[in-house]
C-alpha positions as a printed Julia matrix, in Angstrom:
300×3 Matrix{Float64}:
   0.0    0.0     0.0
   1.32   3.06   -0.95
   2.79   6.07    2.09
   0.83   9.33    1.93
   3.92  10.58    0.82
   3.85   7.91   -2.49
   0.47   9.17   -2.68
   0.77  12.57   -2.92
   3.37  12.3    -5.67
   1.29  10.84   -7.96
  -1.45  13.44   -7.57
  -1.89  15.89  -10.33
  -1.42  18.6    -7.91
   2.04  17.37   -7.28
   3.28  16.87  -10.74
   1.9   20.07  -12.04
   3.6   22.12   -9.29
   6.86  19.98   -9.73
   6.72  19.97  -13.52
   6.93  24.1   -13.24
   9.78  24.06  -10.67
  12.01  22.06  -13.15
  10.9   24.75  -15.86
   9.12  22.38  -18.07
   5.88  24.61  -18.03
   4.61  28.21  -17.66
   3.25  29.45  -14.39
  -0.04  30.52  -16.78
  -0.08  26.69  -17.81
   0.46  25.91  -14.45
  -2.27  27.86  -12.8
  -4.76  26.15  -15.16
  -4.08  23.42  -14.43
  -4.33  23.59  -10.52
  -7.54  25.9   -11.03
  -9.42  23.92  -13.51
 -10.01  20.96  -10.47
 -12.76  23.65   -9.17
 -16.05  24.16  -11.19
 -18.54  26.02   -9.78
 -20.43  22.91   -9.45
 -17.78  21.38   -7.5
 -19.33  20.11   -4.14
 -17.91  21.5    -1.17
 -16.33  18.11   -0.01
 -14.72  17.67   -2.88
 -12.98  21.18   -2.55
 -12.11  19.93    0.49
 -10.03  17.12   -0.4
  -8.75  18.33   -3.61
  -7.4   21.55   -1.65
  -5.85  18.98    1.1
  -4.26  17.57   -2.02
  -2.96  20.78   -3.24
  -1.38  21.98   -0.11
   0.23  19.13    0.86
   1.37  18.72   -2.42
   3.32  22.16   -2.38
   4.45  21.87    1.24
   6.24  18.3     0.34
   7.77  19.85   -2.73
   9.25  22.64   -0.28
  10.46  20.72    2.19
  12.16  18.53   -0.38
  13.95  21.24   -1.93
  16.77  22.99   -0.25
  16.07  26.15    1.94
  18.39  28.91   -0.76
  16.85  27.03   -3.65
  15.19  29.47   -5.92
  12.51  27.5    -6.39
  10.48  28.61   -3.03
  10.96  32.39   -5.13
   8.86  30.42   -7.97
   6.3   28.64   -5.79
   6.11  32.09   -3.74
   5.81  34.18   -6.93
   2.98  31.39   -8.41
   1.05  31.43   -4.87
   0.77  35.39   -5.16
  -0.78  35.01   -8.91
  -2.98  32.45   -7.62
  -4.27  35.13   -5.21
  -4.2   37.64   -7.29
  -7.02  35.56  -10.11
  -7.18  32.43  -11.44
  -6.22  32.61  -15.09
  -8.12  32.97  -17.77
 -10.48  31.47  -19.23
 -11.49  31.11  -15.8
 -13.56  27.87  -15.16
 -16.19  29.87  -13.23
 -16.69  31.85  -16.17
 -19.56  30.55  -18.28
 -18.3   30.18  -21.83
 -21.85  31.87  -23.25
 -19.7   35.65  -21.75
 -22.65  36.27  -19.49
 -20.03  35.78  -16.71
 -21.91  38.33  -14.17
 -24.33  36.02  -13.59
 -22.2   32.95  -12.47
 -22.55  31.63   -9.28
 -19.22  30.81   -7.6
 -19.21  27.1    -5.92
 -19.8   26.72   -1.99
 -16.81  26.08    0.58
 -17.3   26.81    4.0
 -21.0   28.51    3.98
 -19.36  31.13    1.59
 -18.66  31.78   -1.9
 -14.99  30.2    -3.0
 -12.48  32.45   -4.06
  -8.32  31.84   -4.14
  -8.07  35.21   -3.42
  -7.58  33.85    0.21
  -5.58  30.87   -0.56
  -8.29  28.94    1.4
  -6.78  26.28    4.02
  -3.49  26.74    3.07
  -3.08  28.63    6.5
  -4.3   24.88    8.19
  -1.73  22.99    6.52
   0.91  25.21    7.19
   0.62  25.23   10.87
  -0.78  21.38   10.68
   3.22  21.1     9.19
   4.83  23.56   11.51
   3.65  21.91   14.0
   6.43  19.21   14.04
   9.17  21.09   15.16
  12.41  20.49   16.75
  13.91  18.31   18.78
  14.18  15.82   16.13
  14.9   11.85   17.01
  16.91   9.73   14.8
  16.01   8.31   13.43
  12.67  10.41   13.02
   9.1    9.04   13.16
   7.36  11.94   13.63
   6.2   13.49   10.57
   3.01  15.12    8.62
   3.1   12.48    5.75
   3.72   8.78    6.37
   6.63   7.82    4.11
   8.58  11.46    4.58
  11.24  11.56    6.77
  10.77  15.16    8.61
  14.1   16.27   10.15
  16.13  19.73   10.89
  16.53  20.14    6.98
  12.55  19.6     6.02
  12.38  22.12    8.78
  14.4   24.82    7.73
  13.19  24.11    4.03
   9.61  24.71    5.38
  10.52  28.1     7.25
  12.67  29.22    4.51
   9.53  29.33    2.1
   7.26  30.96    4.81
  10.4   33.63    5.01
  10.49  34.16    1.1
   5.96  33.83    1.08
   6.17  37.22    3.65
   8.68  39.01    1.67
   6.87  38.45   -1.4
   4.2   39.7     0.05
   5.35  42.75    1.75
   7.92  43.46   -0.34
   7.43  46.77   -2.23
   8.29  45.83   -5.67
   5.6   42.76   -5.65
   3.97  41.79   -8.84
   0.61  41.9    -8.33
  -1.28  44.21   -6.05
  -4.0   41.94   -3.68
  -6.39  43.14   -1.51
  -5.11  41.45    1.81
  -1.62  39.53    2.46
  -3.03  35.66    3.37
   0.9   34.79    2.66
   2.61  37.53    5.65
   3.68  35.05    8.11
   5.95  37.35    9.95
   4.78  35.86   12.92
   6.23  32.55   12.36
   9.45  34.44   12.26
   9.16  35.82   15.94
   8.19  32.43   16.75
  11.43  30.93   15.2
  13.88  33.98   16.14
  12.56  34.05   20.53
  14.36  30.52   20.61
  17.34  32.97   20.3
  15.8   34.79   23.57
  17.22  33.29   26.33
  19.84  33.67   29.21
  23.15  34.09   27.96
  24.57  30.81   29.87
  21.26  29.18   27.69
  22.17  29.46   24.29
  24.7   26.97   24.36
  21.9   24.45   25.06
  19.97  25.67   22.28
  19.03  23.3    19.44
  20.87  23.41   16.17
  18.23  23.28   14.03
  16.63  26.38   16.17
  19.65  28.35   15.46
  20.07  27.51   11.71
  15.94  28.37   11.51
  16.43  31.33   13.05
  19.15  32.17   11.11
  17.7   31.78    7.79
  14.34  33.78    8.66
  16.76  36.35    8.99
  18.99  35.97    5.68
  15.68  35.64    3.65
  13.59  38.37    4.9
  15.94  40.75    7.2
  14.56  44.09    4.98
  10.95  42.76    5.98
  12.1   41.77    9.47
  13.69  45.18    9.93
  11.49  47.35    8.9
   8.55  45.37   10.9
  11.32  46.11   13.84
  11.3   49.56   12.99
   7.3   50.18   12.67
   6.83  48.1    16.18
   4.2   45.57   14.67
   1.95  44.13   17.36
  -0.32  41.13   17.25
  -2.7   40.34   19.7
  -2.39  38.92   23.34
   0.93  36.65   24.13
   1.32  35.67   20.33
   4.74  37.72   20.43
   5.46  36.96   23.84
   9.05  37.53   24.63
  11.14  34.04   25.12
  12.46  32.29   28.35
  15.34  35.42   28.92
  12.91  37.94   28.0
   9.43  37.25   29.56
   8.92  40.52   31.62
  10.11  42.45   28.45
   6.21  43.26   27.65
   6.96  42.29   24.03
   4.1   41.89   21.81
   5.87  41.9    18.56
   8.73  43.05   16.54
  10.94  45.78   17.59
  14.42  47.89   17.34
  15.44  46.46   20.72
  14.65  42.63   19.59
  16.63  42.84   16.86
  19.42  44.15   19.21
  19.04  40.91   20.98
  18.87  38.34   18.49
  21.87  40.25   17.0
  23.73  39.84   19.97
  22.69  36.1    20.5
  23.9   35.56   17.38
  27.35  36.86   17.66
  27.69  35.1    20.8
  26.58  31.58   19.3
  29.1   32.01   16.5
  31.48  32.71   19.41
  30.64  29.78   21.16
  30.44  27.06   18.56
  34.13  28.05   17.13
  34.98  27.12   20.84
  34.02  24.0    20.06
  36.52  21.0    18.97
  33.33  19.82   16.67
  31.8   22.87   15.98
  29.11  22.63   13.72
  30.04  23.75   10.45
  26.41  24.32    9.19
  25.71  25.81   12.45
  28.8   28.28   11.63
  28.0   29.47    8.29
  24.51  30.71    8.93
  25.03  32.38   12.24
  27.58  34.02   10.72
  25.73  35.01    7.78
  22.72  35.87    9.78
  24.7   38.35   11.79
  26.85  39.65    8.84
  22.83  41.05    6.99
  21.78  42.23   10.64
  24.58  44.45   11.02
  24.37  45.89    6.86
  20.53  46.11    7.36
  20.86  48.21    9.86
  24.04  50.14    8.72
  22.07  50.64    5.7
  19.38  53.06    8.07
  21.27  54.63    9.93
């Protein structure tokens, strides 16, 4: 019997999204293709699962394909045209051109649209939910048959990184009427493991650090300028992390960046202390560190 991951490989969600990766289609023919599964007759259940298809589907293609890859700029860039319209001829369209008059199909007790990217925010956090520590060998995973370890992980927070500066990014393609792809709250969540005690952050995970680390190398113009316009969210969302709890924080600020600055200079420190010092661990704190300080050189 085939693994869910087996499964999902053969769906025509799957290849279509991996056939325009490897450049052997266009992102128009691609968007028709992962549109034209949704009629407006299409019952509700069976936008359900072919939606559970889709996202999965692009979530295992991202977490098979390494975090600097340039293909999570492609999937980000198709996402944003998928929110922005499906293509046209659009199959809820009727082909008579009396097109006012068509009803869109049901999902949810409301009209569908992909303007929202609708449960792709469920399968995201269904997958972010297995984060580090990782066993080895690992059994915990979102798809039987896929081996989910530190490098799925920072493959999966690299493309939520590149999906929020696509979408706040000032030079984006397409102009949208909301931002269903700014998850710049998954990045305070991955950079507080970086807000602890000094004496701490030689305990800290690697695959913490390198996550952290390459939130910041993808989207430190975002990140930084978030910092410097002290986004909020609501209650202890942003909540400050173990060092930091009586900080008050309820999002991103100047004087956060200041500390995961600092814990980055000091992790670099202490891993080339090491006699096995993690290379991987090495690079990207350094790199992470390197952007901080010319992002914020660059303001000043």
């Amino acid at each position: 019997m085939p693994t869910a991951k087996q499964t999902i490989e053969l769906s025509p969600q799957y290849l279509a999204l991996s056939s325009f990766t490897n450049f052997l289609s266009t992102k128009q023919t691609t968007l028709e293709e992962l549109t034209s599964g949704i009629t407006p007759t299409t019952p509700s259940s069976t936008i359900s699962t072919y939606l559970e298809t889709l996202w999965n589907s692009l979530l295992l293609l991202v977490c098979q394909t390494e975090w600097s890859s340039l293909t999570h700029i492609k999937l980000a860039s198709l996402l944003q045209q998928l929110q922005a319209g499906p293509p046209d001829p659009s199959p809820f369209l009727e082909q008579t051109g009396d097109d006012k008059n068509t009803p869109l199909p049901k999902y949810n007790d409301t009209e569908f649209t992909w303007s929202q990217l609708p449960d792709l925010n469920i399968y995201i956090r269904d997958w972010y939910n297995f984060s580090p520590p990782y066993t080895s060998p690992s059994t915990s995973t979102p798809l039987s048959g896929l081996t989910f370890g530190k490098d799925e992980w920072m493959n999966l927070n690299a493309f939520l990184a590149t999906l929020t500066k696509t979408s706040l990014s000032k030079d984006s393609e397409t102009t949208v009427p909301s931002l269903p792809t700014d998850y710049s709250l998954y990045a305070i969540w991955s950079l507080r493991s970086l807000e602890v005690e000094p004496n701490a952050l030689k305990t800290l995970d690697p695959a913490d650090i390198q996550t952290a680390a390459v939130w910041i190398v993808t989207a430190k113009n975002e990140i930084y300028e978030l910092c410097k316009e002290k986004r909020e969210y609501d209650g202890n969302l942003a909540r400050g992390g173990d060092g930091f709890k009586d900080e008050g924080w309820k999002g991103f600020s100047l004087e956060r960046w200041a500390v995961w600055e600092n814990a980055f200079r000091e992790l670099l420190e202490l891993e080339g202390e090491k006699e096995d010092g993690d290379i991987g661990v090495m690079r990207l704190t350094r790199q992470a560190g390197v952007v901080m300080r010319m992002t914020a050189a660059r303001d000043s």
